[in-house]
Amino acid sequence: MASTLLSSPLQGFTDFRFRNAFNHYFGGIDTFYSPYIRLNGKLKIKQSYQNDILPENNTTLEVIPQIITNDPEEFVFVAKYVLSLGYKELNWNLGCPYPMVAKSGMGSGLICNPDRINEVLQRAHNETDILVSMKMRMGYENPEEILEAFRILDEYPLKNIAIHARIGKQLYKGPVDLEAFEKCIGSTKHKLYYNGDITSVSAFKAMEKRFPSIDHFMIGRGLIADPFLPSMIKNNNTEYPANRWSIFSEFHDTIYQQYDEYLSGPTPIKMKMLGFWEFFSQSTSNPQKTYKAIKKASNPVKYRLAVDQIINAEMKVKSTY
């Protein structure tokens, strides 16, 4: 049984520019989830969120929009908007672990509130034709929270529940809790997707072996750190292509150019690419040195020089294998 691979959304990283370039240069992802739409109490969708899910910006991808909210009114409003664009599904984020989000009762901070979850889902299913899917942690404080939430979730015709096998309080620290995830499999009628720490082909195979009933796997940070990973998983291959770094270089230049056009001035593009290199550097032969070189690059010219030096150095490392 071939597994389906999905791109877990990362706020600030996996927008349509990244998704399109990723799909063009690397492939391997069957479905992308957009970073969440957040309304902040006003029934108005920011232009950047609109641009991200416009069909004309996602012509070569299968994309599922995502929302983060604890408000039924907001959910229905966004559901009607995405339906108007031709989407059939809206993914609801109950996974975001960041304290500012969780403490305001959204993301993973909402999992412990089944009554509010019920209110939102009731309105969504009564007032729209949207197909709802979930992206969750196992709780914020403890992994038992999701088991309570399942009692409500099982009352609705959800498409699936994707579970990141950590609690919110962990953020991304410490190991995934595979025993708690296993408990989830027998505790709901819904189809489950696995998410968390798929950072290599061997890590993926270990999850596939551990959970034979799961055939949908989400890759988040691992996909940015090693963009070749999804296609290598799909091809059951641990060998990088011979032109690995030239492909990466073209991909990098594509997203750099697009973000440079979109962002105004040298500081925003520097911060944007620094964020990406926090992940990209993990696939280089010396992550610390690589990231330090990018961080030190104080202007666009020095940045380009640093990137060229990093890629040239990696090509030389490759040729000595």
mmCIF file of C-alpha atoms in Angstrom:
data_model
loop_
_atom_site.group_PDB
_atom_site.id
_atom_site.type_symbol
_atom_site.label_atom_id
_atom_site.label_comp_id
_atom_site.label_asym_id
_atom_site.label_seq_id
_atom_site.Cartn_x
_atom_site.Cartn_y
_atom_site.Cartn_z
ATOM 1 C CA MET A 1 0.000 0.000 0.000
ATOM 2 C CA ALA A 2 1.608 3.258 -1.159
ATOM 3 C CA SER A 3 1.549 5.985 1.455
ATOM 4 C CA THR A 4 0.198 9.449 0.786
ATOM 5 C CA LEU A 5 2.519 12.287 1.789
ATOM 6 C CA LEU A 6 1.197 15.647 2.915
ATOM 7 C CA SER A 7 2.976 18.902 3.640
ATOM 8 C CA SER A 8 2.194 20.093 7.146
ATOM 9 C CA PRO A 9 1.805 23.894 7.083
ATOM 10 C CA LEU A 10 4.396 26.073 8.801
ATOM 11 C CA GLN A 11 3.369 29.653 9.417
ATOM 12 C CA GLY A 12 5.755 32.048 7.713
ATOM 13 C CA PHE A 13 7.326 29.372 5.510
ATOM 14 C CA THR A 14 5.037 27.222 3.365
ATOM 15 C CA ASP A 15 3.087 29.864 1.447
ATOM 16 C CA PHE A 16 2.268 29.562 -2.262
ATOM 17 C CA ARG A 17 5.691 30.826 -3.370
ATOM 18 C CA PHE A 18 7.466 28.116 -1.407
ATOM 19 C CA ARG A 19 4.907 25.435 -2.341
ATOM 20 C CA ASN A 20 5.109 26.097 -6.081
ATOM 21 C CA ALA A 21 8.914 26.144 -6.114
ATOM 22 C CA PHE A 22 9.086 23.042 -3.928
ATOM 23 C CA ASN A 23 6.695 21.143 -6.154
ATOM 24 C CA HIS A 24 8.596 22.177 -9.305
ATOM 25 C CA TYR A 25 12.104 21.269 -8.116
ATOM 26 C CA PHE A 26 11.528 18.342 -5.733
ATOM 27 C CA GLY A 27 7.998 16.903 -5.829
ATOM 28 C CA GLY A 28 6.926 13.964 -3.693
ATOM 29 C CA ILE A 29 4.099 15.740 -1.842
ATOM 30 C CA ASP A 30 0.565 14.680 -2.767
ATOM 31 C CA THR A 31 -1.294 17.447 -0.928
ATOM 32 C CA PHE A 32 -0.201 20.743 0.603
ATOM 33 C CA TYR A 33 -1.967 22.485 3.482
ATOM 34 C CA SER A 34 -1.862 26.262 3.477
ATOM 35 C CA PRO A 35 -0.682 28.067 6.613
ATOM 36 C CA TYR A 36 -3.681 28.992 8.731
ATOM 37 C CA ILE A 37 -6.052 31.893 8.162
ATOM 38 C CA ARG A 38 -6.572 33.877 11.368
ATOM 39 C CA LEU A 39 -9.215 36.583 11.625
ATOM 40 C CA ASN A 40 -8.566 38.082 15.077
ATOM 41 C CA GLY A 41 -12.202 38.896 15.781
ATOM 42 C CA LYS A 42 -12.950 40.736 12.508
ATOM 43 C CA LEU A 43 -14.848 39.043 9.705
ATOM 44 C CA LYS A 44 -12.258 40.134 7.179
ATOM 45 C CA ILE A 45 -9.590 37.990 5.518
ATOM 46 C CA LYS A 46 -6.188 39.667 5.140
ATOM 47 C CA GLN A 47 -4.981 40.098 1.573
ATOM 48 C CA SER A 48 -1.913 37.927 2.204
ATOM 49 C CA TYR A 49 -4.167 35.032 3.280
ATOM 50 C CA GLN A 50 -6.342 35.551 0.208
ATOM 51 C CA ASN A 51 -3.322 35.579 -2.110
ATOM 52 C CA ASP A 52 -2.024 32.371 -0.559
ATOM 53 C CA ILE A 53 -5.055 30.295 -1.491
ATOM 54 C CA LEU A 54 -6.162 31.974 -4.721
ATOM 55 C CA PRO A 55 -6.576 29.174 -7.298
ATOM 56 C CA GLU A 56 -4.438 31.096 -9.824
ATOM 57 C CA ASN A 57 -1.530 31.004 -7.358
ATOM 58 C CA ASN A 58 -1.839 27.228 -6.899
ATOM 59 C CA THR A 59 -2.421 25.893 -10.405
ATOM 60 C CA THR A 60 -0.080 22.891 -10.188
ATOM 61 C CA LEU A 61 -0.855 21.858 -6.598
ATOM 62 C CA GLU A 62 -3.542 20.212 -4.565
ATOM 63 C CA VAL A 63 -3.978 22.655 -1.671
ATOM 64 C CA ILE A 64 -6.263 22.528 1.355
ATOM 65 C CA PRO A 65 -6.887 25.842 3.149
ATOM 66 C CA GLN A 66 -6.558 25.928 6.925
ATOM 67 C CA ILE A 67 -8.151 28.072 9.644
ATOM 68 C CA ILE A 68 -7.247 28.706 13.267
ATOM 69 C CA THR A 69 -10.129 29.945 15.421
ATOM 70 C CA ASN A 70 -12.309 29.138 18.425
ATOM 71 C CA ASP A 71 -15.233 31.159 17.101
ATOM 72 C CA PRO A 72 -18.119 29.526 15.173
ATOM 73 C CA GLU A 73 -18.885 32.792 13.338
ATOM 74 C CA GLU A 74 -15.315 33.045 12.049
ATOM 75 C CA PHE A 75 -15.275 29.412 10.991
ATOM 76 C CA VAL A 76 -18.500 29.732 8.988
ATOM 77 C CA PHE A 77 -17.286 32.981 7.394
ATOM 78 C CA VAL A 78 -14.003 31.433 6.213
ATOM 79 C CA ALA A 79 -15.730 28.206 5.151
ATOM 80 C CA LYS A 80 -18.067 30.187 2.873
ATOM 81 C CA TYR A 81 -15.123 32.147 1.481
ATOM 82 C CA VAL A 82 -13.066 29.067 0.566
ATOM 83 C CA LEU A 83 -16.148 27.410 -0.916
ATOM 84 C CA SER A 84 -16.578 30.495 -3.141
ATOM 85 C CA LEU A 85 -13.055 29.893 -4.469
ATOM 86 C CA GLY A 86 -13.915 26.312 -5.417
ATOM 87 C CA TYR A 87 -12.396 24.509 -2.434
ATOM 88 C CA LYS A 88 -14.389 21.653 -0.917
ATOM 89 C CA GLU A 89 -12.439 21.222 2.335
ATOM 90 C CA LEU A 90 -11.308 23.405 5.231
ATOM 91 C CA ASN A 91 -8.730 22.127 7.704
ATOM 92 C CA TRP A 92 -9.145 23.268 11.316
ATOM 93 C CA ASN A 93 -5.915 23.863 13.259
ATOM 94 C CA LEU A 94 -6.059 22.516 16.808
ATOM 95 C CA GLY A 95 -2.340 21.898 16.736
ATOM 96 C CA CYS A 96 -0.489 25.211 17.009
ATOM 97 C CA PRO A 97 1.632 24.886 20.166
ATOM 98 C CA TYR A 98 2.788 28.465 20.678
ATOM 99 C CA PRO A 99 1.778 29.815 24.107
ATOM 100 C CA MET A 100 0.310 33.100 22.801
ATOM 101 C CA VAL A 101 -2.058 31.115 20.574
ATOM 102 C CA ALA A 102 -2.792 28.296 23.028
ATOM 103 C CA LYS A 103 -3.397 30.613 25.999
ATOM 104 C CA SER A 104 -6.017 32.466 23.961
ATOM 105 C CA GLY A 105 -7.917 29.185 23.584
ATOM 106 C CA MET A 106 -6.924 28.407 20.003
ATOM 107 C CA GLY A 107 -4.710 25.780 18.375
ATOM 108 C CA SER A 108 -3.649 23.103 20.856
ATOM 109 C CA GLY A 109 -5.158 25.246 23.646
ATOM 110 C CA LEU A 110 -8.648 24.408 22.358
ATOM 111 C CA ILE A 111 -8.364 20.615 22.573
ATOM 112 C CA CYS A 112 -9.353 20.650 26.264
ATOM 113 C CA ASN A 113 -12.617 22.445 25.430
ATOM 114 C CA PRO A 114 -14.903 19.866 23.743
ATOM 115 C CA ASP A 115 -17.989 22.053 24.207
ATOM 116 C CA ARG A 116 -16.502 24.867 22.123
ATOM 117 C CA ILE A 117 -15.267 22.359 19.519
ATOM 118 C CA ASN A 118 -18.830 21.078 19.326
ATOM 119 C CA GLU A 119 -20.251 24.600 18.857
ATOM 120 C CA VAL A 120 -17.931 25.295 15.945
ATOM 121 C CA LEU A 121 -18.511 21.973 14.199
ATOM 122 C CA GLN A 122 -22.268 22.181 14.701
ATOM 123 C CA ARG A 123 -22.443 25.587 13.017
ATOM 124 C CA ALA A 124 -20.049 24.541 10.246
ATOM 125 C CA HIS A 125 -22.084 21.460 9.365
ATOM 126 C CA ASN A 126 -25.491 23.135 9.746
ATOM 127 C CA GLU A 127 -24.680 26.287 7.773
ATOM 128 C CA THR A 128 -22.204 25.226 5.083
ATOM 129 C CA ASP A 129 -21.398 22.299 2.790
ATOM 130 C CA ILE A 130 -17.709 22.391 3.716
ATOM 131 C CA LEU A 131 -15.861 19.151 4.367
ATOM 132 C CA VAL A 132 -13.969 19.595 7.636
ATOM 133 C CA SER A 133 -10.652 17.955 8.479
ATOM 134 C CA MET A 134 -8.591 18.429 11.643
ATOM 135 C CA LYS A 135 -4.923 19.070 12.410
ATOM 136 C CA MET A 136 -4.286 18.418 16.108
ATOM 137 C CA ARG A 137 -1.771 17.843 18.835
ATOM 138 C CA MET A 138 -2.678 15.284 21.490
ATOM 139 C CA GLY A 139 -3.493 18.063 23.919
ATOM 140 C CA TYR A 140 -1.831 21.097 25.401
ATOM 141 C CA GLU A 141 -1.155 19.921 28.961
ATOM 142 C CA ASN A 142 -1.425 16.144 28.508
ATOM 143 C CA PRO A 143 -2.147 13.539 25.795
ATOM 144 C CA GLU A 144 -5.433 12.480 27.385
ATOM 145 C CA GLU A 145 -7.107 15.677 26.174
ATOM 146 C CA ILE A 146 -7.494 14.380 22.619
ATOM 147 C CA LEU A 147 -9.265 11.244 23.869
ATOM 148 C CA GLU A 148 -11.943 13.448 25.457
ATOM 149 C CA ALA A 149 -12.191 15.500 22.265
ATOM 150 C CA PHE A 150 -12.779 12.344 20.207
ATOM 151 C CA ARG A 151 -16.185 11.939 21.910
ATOM 152 C CA ILE A 152 -17.312 15.122 20.159
ATOM 153 C CA LEU A 153 -15.350 14.643 16.945
ATOM 154 C CA ASP A 154 -16.896 11.196 16.418
ATOM 155 C CA GLU A 155 -20.333 12.833 16.132
ATOM 156 C CA TYR A 156 -19.362 14.604 12.905
ATOM 157 C CA PRO A 157 -18.506 13.408 9.360
ATOM 158 C CA LEU A 158 -14.914 14.647 9.409
ATOM 159 C CA LYS A 159 -12.646 13.782 6.502
ATOM 160 C CA ASN A 160 -9.689 12.922 8.747
ATOM 161 C CA ILE A 161 -7.726 13.901 11.848
ATOM 162 C CA ALA A 162 -4.002 14.550 11.414
ATOM 163 C CA ILE A 163 -2.209 14.210 14.752
ATOM 164 C CA HIS A 164 1.196 15.606 15.649
ATOM 165 C CA ALA A 165 2.337 13.144 18.302
ATOM 166 C CA ARG A 166 3.326 15.728 20.917
ATOM 167 C CA ILE A 167 1.444 17.917 23.376
ATOM 168 C CA GLY A 168 1.409 21.673 22.867
ATOM 169 C CA LYS A 169 3.542 22.449 25.917
ATOM 170 C CA GLN A 170 6.437 20.554 24.324
ATOM 171 C CA LEU A 171 6.506 22.875 21.317
ATOM 172 C CA TYR A 172 8.963 20.835 19.201
ATOM 173 C CA LYS A 173 11.137 19.674 22.084
ATOM 174 C CA GLY A 174 11.600 16.139 23.295
ATOM 175 C CA PRO A 175 10.552 12.947 21.526
ATOM 176 C CA VAL A 176 7.214 12.249 19.882
ATOM 177 C CA ASP A 177 4.885 10.137 22.057
ATOM 178 C CA LEU A 178 4.232 7.096 19.897
ATOM 179 C CA GLU A 179 2.420 5.176 22.632
ATOM 180 C CA ALA A 180 -0.090 8.000 23.032
ATOM 181 C CA PHE A 181 -0.558 8.136 19.252
ATOM 182 C CA GLU A 182 -1.158 4.376 19.196
ATOM 183 C CA LYS A 183 -3.861 4.852 21.824
ATOM 184 C CA CYS A 184 -5.554 7.349 19.505
ATOM 185 C CA ILE A 185 -5.848 4.764 16.723
ATOM 186 C CA GLY A 186 -8.253 2.639 18.728
ATOM 187 C CA SER A 187 -10.143 5.585 20.240
ATOM 188 C CA THR A 188 -11.877 7.189 17.263
ATOM 189 C CA LYS A 189 -13.845 6.113 14.226
ATOM 190 C CA HIS A 190 -12.097 8.718 12.071
ATOM 191 C CA LYS A 191 -9.236 8.173 9.650
ATOM 192 C CA LEU A 192 -5.976 9.299 11.264
ATOM 193 C CA TYR A 193 -2.876 10.800 9.655
ATOM 194 C CA TYR A 194 0.491 10.713 11.436
ATOM 195 C CA ASN A 195 2.665 13.823 11.875
ATOM 196 C CA GLY A 196 5.888 14.383 13.802
ATOM 197 C CA ASP A 197 9.669 13.936 13.377
ATOM 198 C CA ILE A 198 9.703 12.421 9.888
ATOM 199 C CA THR A 199 13.174 13.720 9.063
ATOM 200 C CA SER A 200 14.681 10.853 7.046
ATOM 201 C CA VAL A 201 13.691 7.869 4.932
ATOM 202 C CA SER A 202 14.584 5.546 7.813
ATOM 203 C CA ALA A 203 12.454 7.581 10.266
ATOM 204 C CA PHE A 204 9.535 7.328 7.842
ATOM 205 C CA LYS A 205 9.970 3.570 7.463
ATOM 206 C CA ALA A 206 10.036 3.176 11.244
ATOM 207 C CA MET A 207 6.687 4.994 11.532
ATOM 208 C CA GLU A 208 5.197 3.007 8.672
ATOM 209 C CA LYS A 209 6.255 -0.233 10.347
ATOM 210 C CA ARG A 210 5.060 0.867 13.795
ATOM 211 C CA PHE A 211 1.628 1.935 12.522
ATOM 212 C CA PRO A 212 0.627 -0.389 9.653
ATOM 213 C CA SER A 213 -2.953 0.937 9.607
ATOM 214 C CA ILE A 214 -1.757 4.493 8.846
ATOM 215 C CA ASP A 215 -1.266 5.351 5.174
ATOM 216 C CA HIS A 216 -1.185 9.171 5.300
ATOM 217 C CA PHE A 217 1.894 10.888 6.717
ATOM 218 C CA MET A 218 2.500 14.605 7.195
ATOM 219 C CA ILE A 219 5.955 16.128 6.928
ATOM 220 C CA GLY A 220 6.542 19.603 8.339
ATOM 221 C CA ARG A 221 9.959 20.861 9.427
ATOM 222 C CA GLY A 222 11.700 17.839 7.849
ATOM 223 C CA LEU A 223 10.460 18.890 4.422
ATOM 224 C CA ILE A 224 12.118 22.319 4.666
ATOM 225 C CA ALA A 225 15.308 20.952 6.226
ATOM 226 C CA ASP A 226 15.653 18.376 3.446
ATOM 227 C CA PRO A 227 13.476 19.189 0.423
ATOM 228 C CA PHE A 228 14.521 15.927 -1.290
ATOM 229 C CA LEU A 229 12.998 13.857 1.520
ATOM 230 C CA PRO A 230 9.428 13.374 0.182
ATOM 231 C CA SER A 231 10.549 12.200 -3.276
ATOM 232 C CA MET A 232 13.156 9.912 -1.687
ATOM 233 C CA ILE A 233 10.448 8.383 0.520
ATOM 234 C CA LYS A 234 8.185 7.939 -2.517
ATOM 235 C CA ASN A 235 10.980 6.273 -4.495
ATOM 236 C CA ASN A 236 12.193 4.225 -1.499
ATOM 237 C CA ASN A 237 15.636 5.672 -2.133
ATOM 238 C CA THR A 238 18.318 6.958 0.232
ATOM 239 C CA GLU A 239 20.648 8.265 -2.501
ATOM 240 C CA TYR A 240 20.550 11.953 -3.345
ATOM 241 C CA PRO A 241 20.715 12.888 -7.046
ATOM 242 C CA ALA A 242 24.219 13.607 -8.335
ATOM 243 C CA ASN A 243 23.228 17.233 -9.002
ATOM 244 C CA ARG A 244 21.651 17.657 -5.563
ATOM 245 C CA TRP A 245 23.214 21.025 -4.763
ATOM 246 C CA SER A 246 22.658 22.569 -8.182
ATOM 247 C CA ILE A 247 18.938 21.664 -7.903
ATOM 248 C CA PHE A 248 18.855 23.162 -4.419
ATOM 249 C CA SER A 249 20.648 26.264 -5.718
ATOM 250 C CA GLU A 250 18.003 26.823 -8.419
ATOM 251 C CA PHE A 251 15.221 26.299 -5.873
ATOM 252 C CA HIS A 252 16.864 28.741 -3.455
ATOM 253 C CA ASP A 253 17.313 31.378 -6.162
ATOM 254 C CA THR A 254 13.669 31.029 -7.211
ATOM 255 C CA ILE A 255 12.225 31.598 -3.744
ATOM 256 C CA TYR A 256 14.792 34.311 -2.978
ATOM 257 C CA GLN A 257 13.806 36.272 -6.078
ATOM 258 C CA GLN A 258 10.087 35.921 -5.379
ATOM 259 C CA TYR A 259 10.338 36.942 -1.732
ATOM 260 C CA ASP A 260 12.680 39.790 -2.629
ATOM 261 C CA GLU A 261 10.075 41.142 -5.057
ATOM 262 C CA TYR A 262 7.295 40.726 -2.492
ATOM 263 C CA LEU A 263 9.082 42.105 0.580
ATOM 264 C CA SER A 264 10.310 45.686 0.710
ATOM 265 C CA GLY A 265 13.923 46.367 1.580
ATOM 266 C CA PRO A 266 16.989 44.340 2.570
ATOM 267 C CA THR A 267 16.005 43.661 6.207
ATOM 268 C CA PRO A 268 12.748 41.730 5.568
ATOM 269 C CA ILE A 269 14.327 39.489 2.904
ATOM 270 C CA LYS A 270 17.336 38.877 5.161
ATOM 271 C CA MET A 271 15.030 37.798 8.049
ATOM 272 C CA LYS A 272 12.888 35.664 5.737
ATOM 273 C CA MET A 273 15.879 33.769 4.331
ATOM 274 C CA LEU A 274 17.533 33.492 7.739
ATOM 275 C CA GLY A 275 14.396 31.649 8.883
ATOM 276 C CA PHE A 276 14.686 29.256 5.951
ATOM 277 C CA TRP A 277 18.396 28.674 6.558
ATOM 278 C CA GLU A 278 17.671 27.618 10.117
ATOM 279 C CA PHE A 279 16.176 24.566 8.393
ATOM 280 C CA PHE A 280 18.278 24.388 5.195
ATOM 281 C CA SER A 281 21.528 24.363 7.191
ATOM 282 C CA GLN A 282 20.525 21.074 8.837
ATOM 283 C CA SER A 283 21.171 19.246 5.559
ATOM 284 C CA THR A 284 24.664 20.671 5.102
ATOM 285 C CA SER A 285 27.865 18.990 6.266
ATOM 286 C CA ASN A 286 28.391 21.629 8.983
ATOM 287 C CA PRO A 287 25.011 23.091 10.055
ATOM 288 C CA GLN A 288 26.411 25.449 12.684
ATOM 289 C CA LYS A 289 29.030 26.934 10.363
ATOM 290 C CA THR A 290 26.501 27.264 7.540
ATOM 291 C CA TYR A 291 23.936 29.092 9.641
ATOM 292 C CA LYS A 292 26.600 31.358 11.138
ATOM 293 C CA ALA A 293 27.782 32.350 7.640
ATOM 294 C CA ILE A 294 24.229 33.288 6.614
ATOM 295 C CA LYS A 295 23.661 35.195 9.847
ATOM 296 C CA LYS A 296 26.855 37.216 9.358
ATOM 297 C CA ALA A 297 25.896 38.286 5.824
ATOM 298 C CA SER A 298 24.911 41.901 6.496
ATOM 299 C CA ASN A 299 23.610 42.887 3.052
ATOM 300 C CA PRO A 300 22.219 41.220 -0.114
ATOM 301 C CA VAL A 301 25.617 41.084 -1.849
ATOM 302 C CA LYS A 302 27.265 39.388 1.131
ATOM 303 C CA TYR A 303 24.290 37.073 1.442
ATOM 304 C CA ARG A 304 24.610 35.926 -2.179
ATOM 305 C CA LEU A 305 28.324 35.390 -1.680
ATOM 306 C CA ALA A 306 27.716 33.333 1.479
ATOM 307 C CA VAL A 307 25.141 31.156 -0.288
ATOM 308 C CA ASP A 308 27.481 30.557 -3.250
ATOM 309 C CA GLN A 309 30.317 29.580 -0.909
ATOM 310 C CA ILE A 310 28.067 27.198 1.047
ATOM 311 C CA ILE A 311 26.800 25.467 -2.101
ATOM 312 C CA ASN A 312 30.269 25.238 -3.665
ATOM 313 C CA ALA A 313 31.637 23.738 -0.445
ATOM 314 C CA GLU A 314 28.804 21.153 -0.359
ATOM 315 C CA MET A 315 29.461 20.201 -3.988
ATOM 316 C CA LYS A 316 33.089 19.500 -3.092
ATOM 317 C CA VAL A 317 32.058 17.406 -0.076
ATOM 318 C CA LYS A 318 29.748 15.398 -2.348
ATOM 319 C CA SER A 319 32.508 14.771 -4.886
ATOM 320 C CA THR A 320 34.699 13.166 -2.199
ATOM 321 C CA TYR A 321 32.141 10.456 -1.332
#
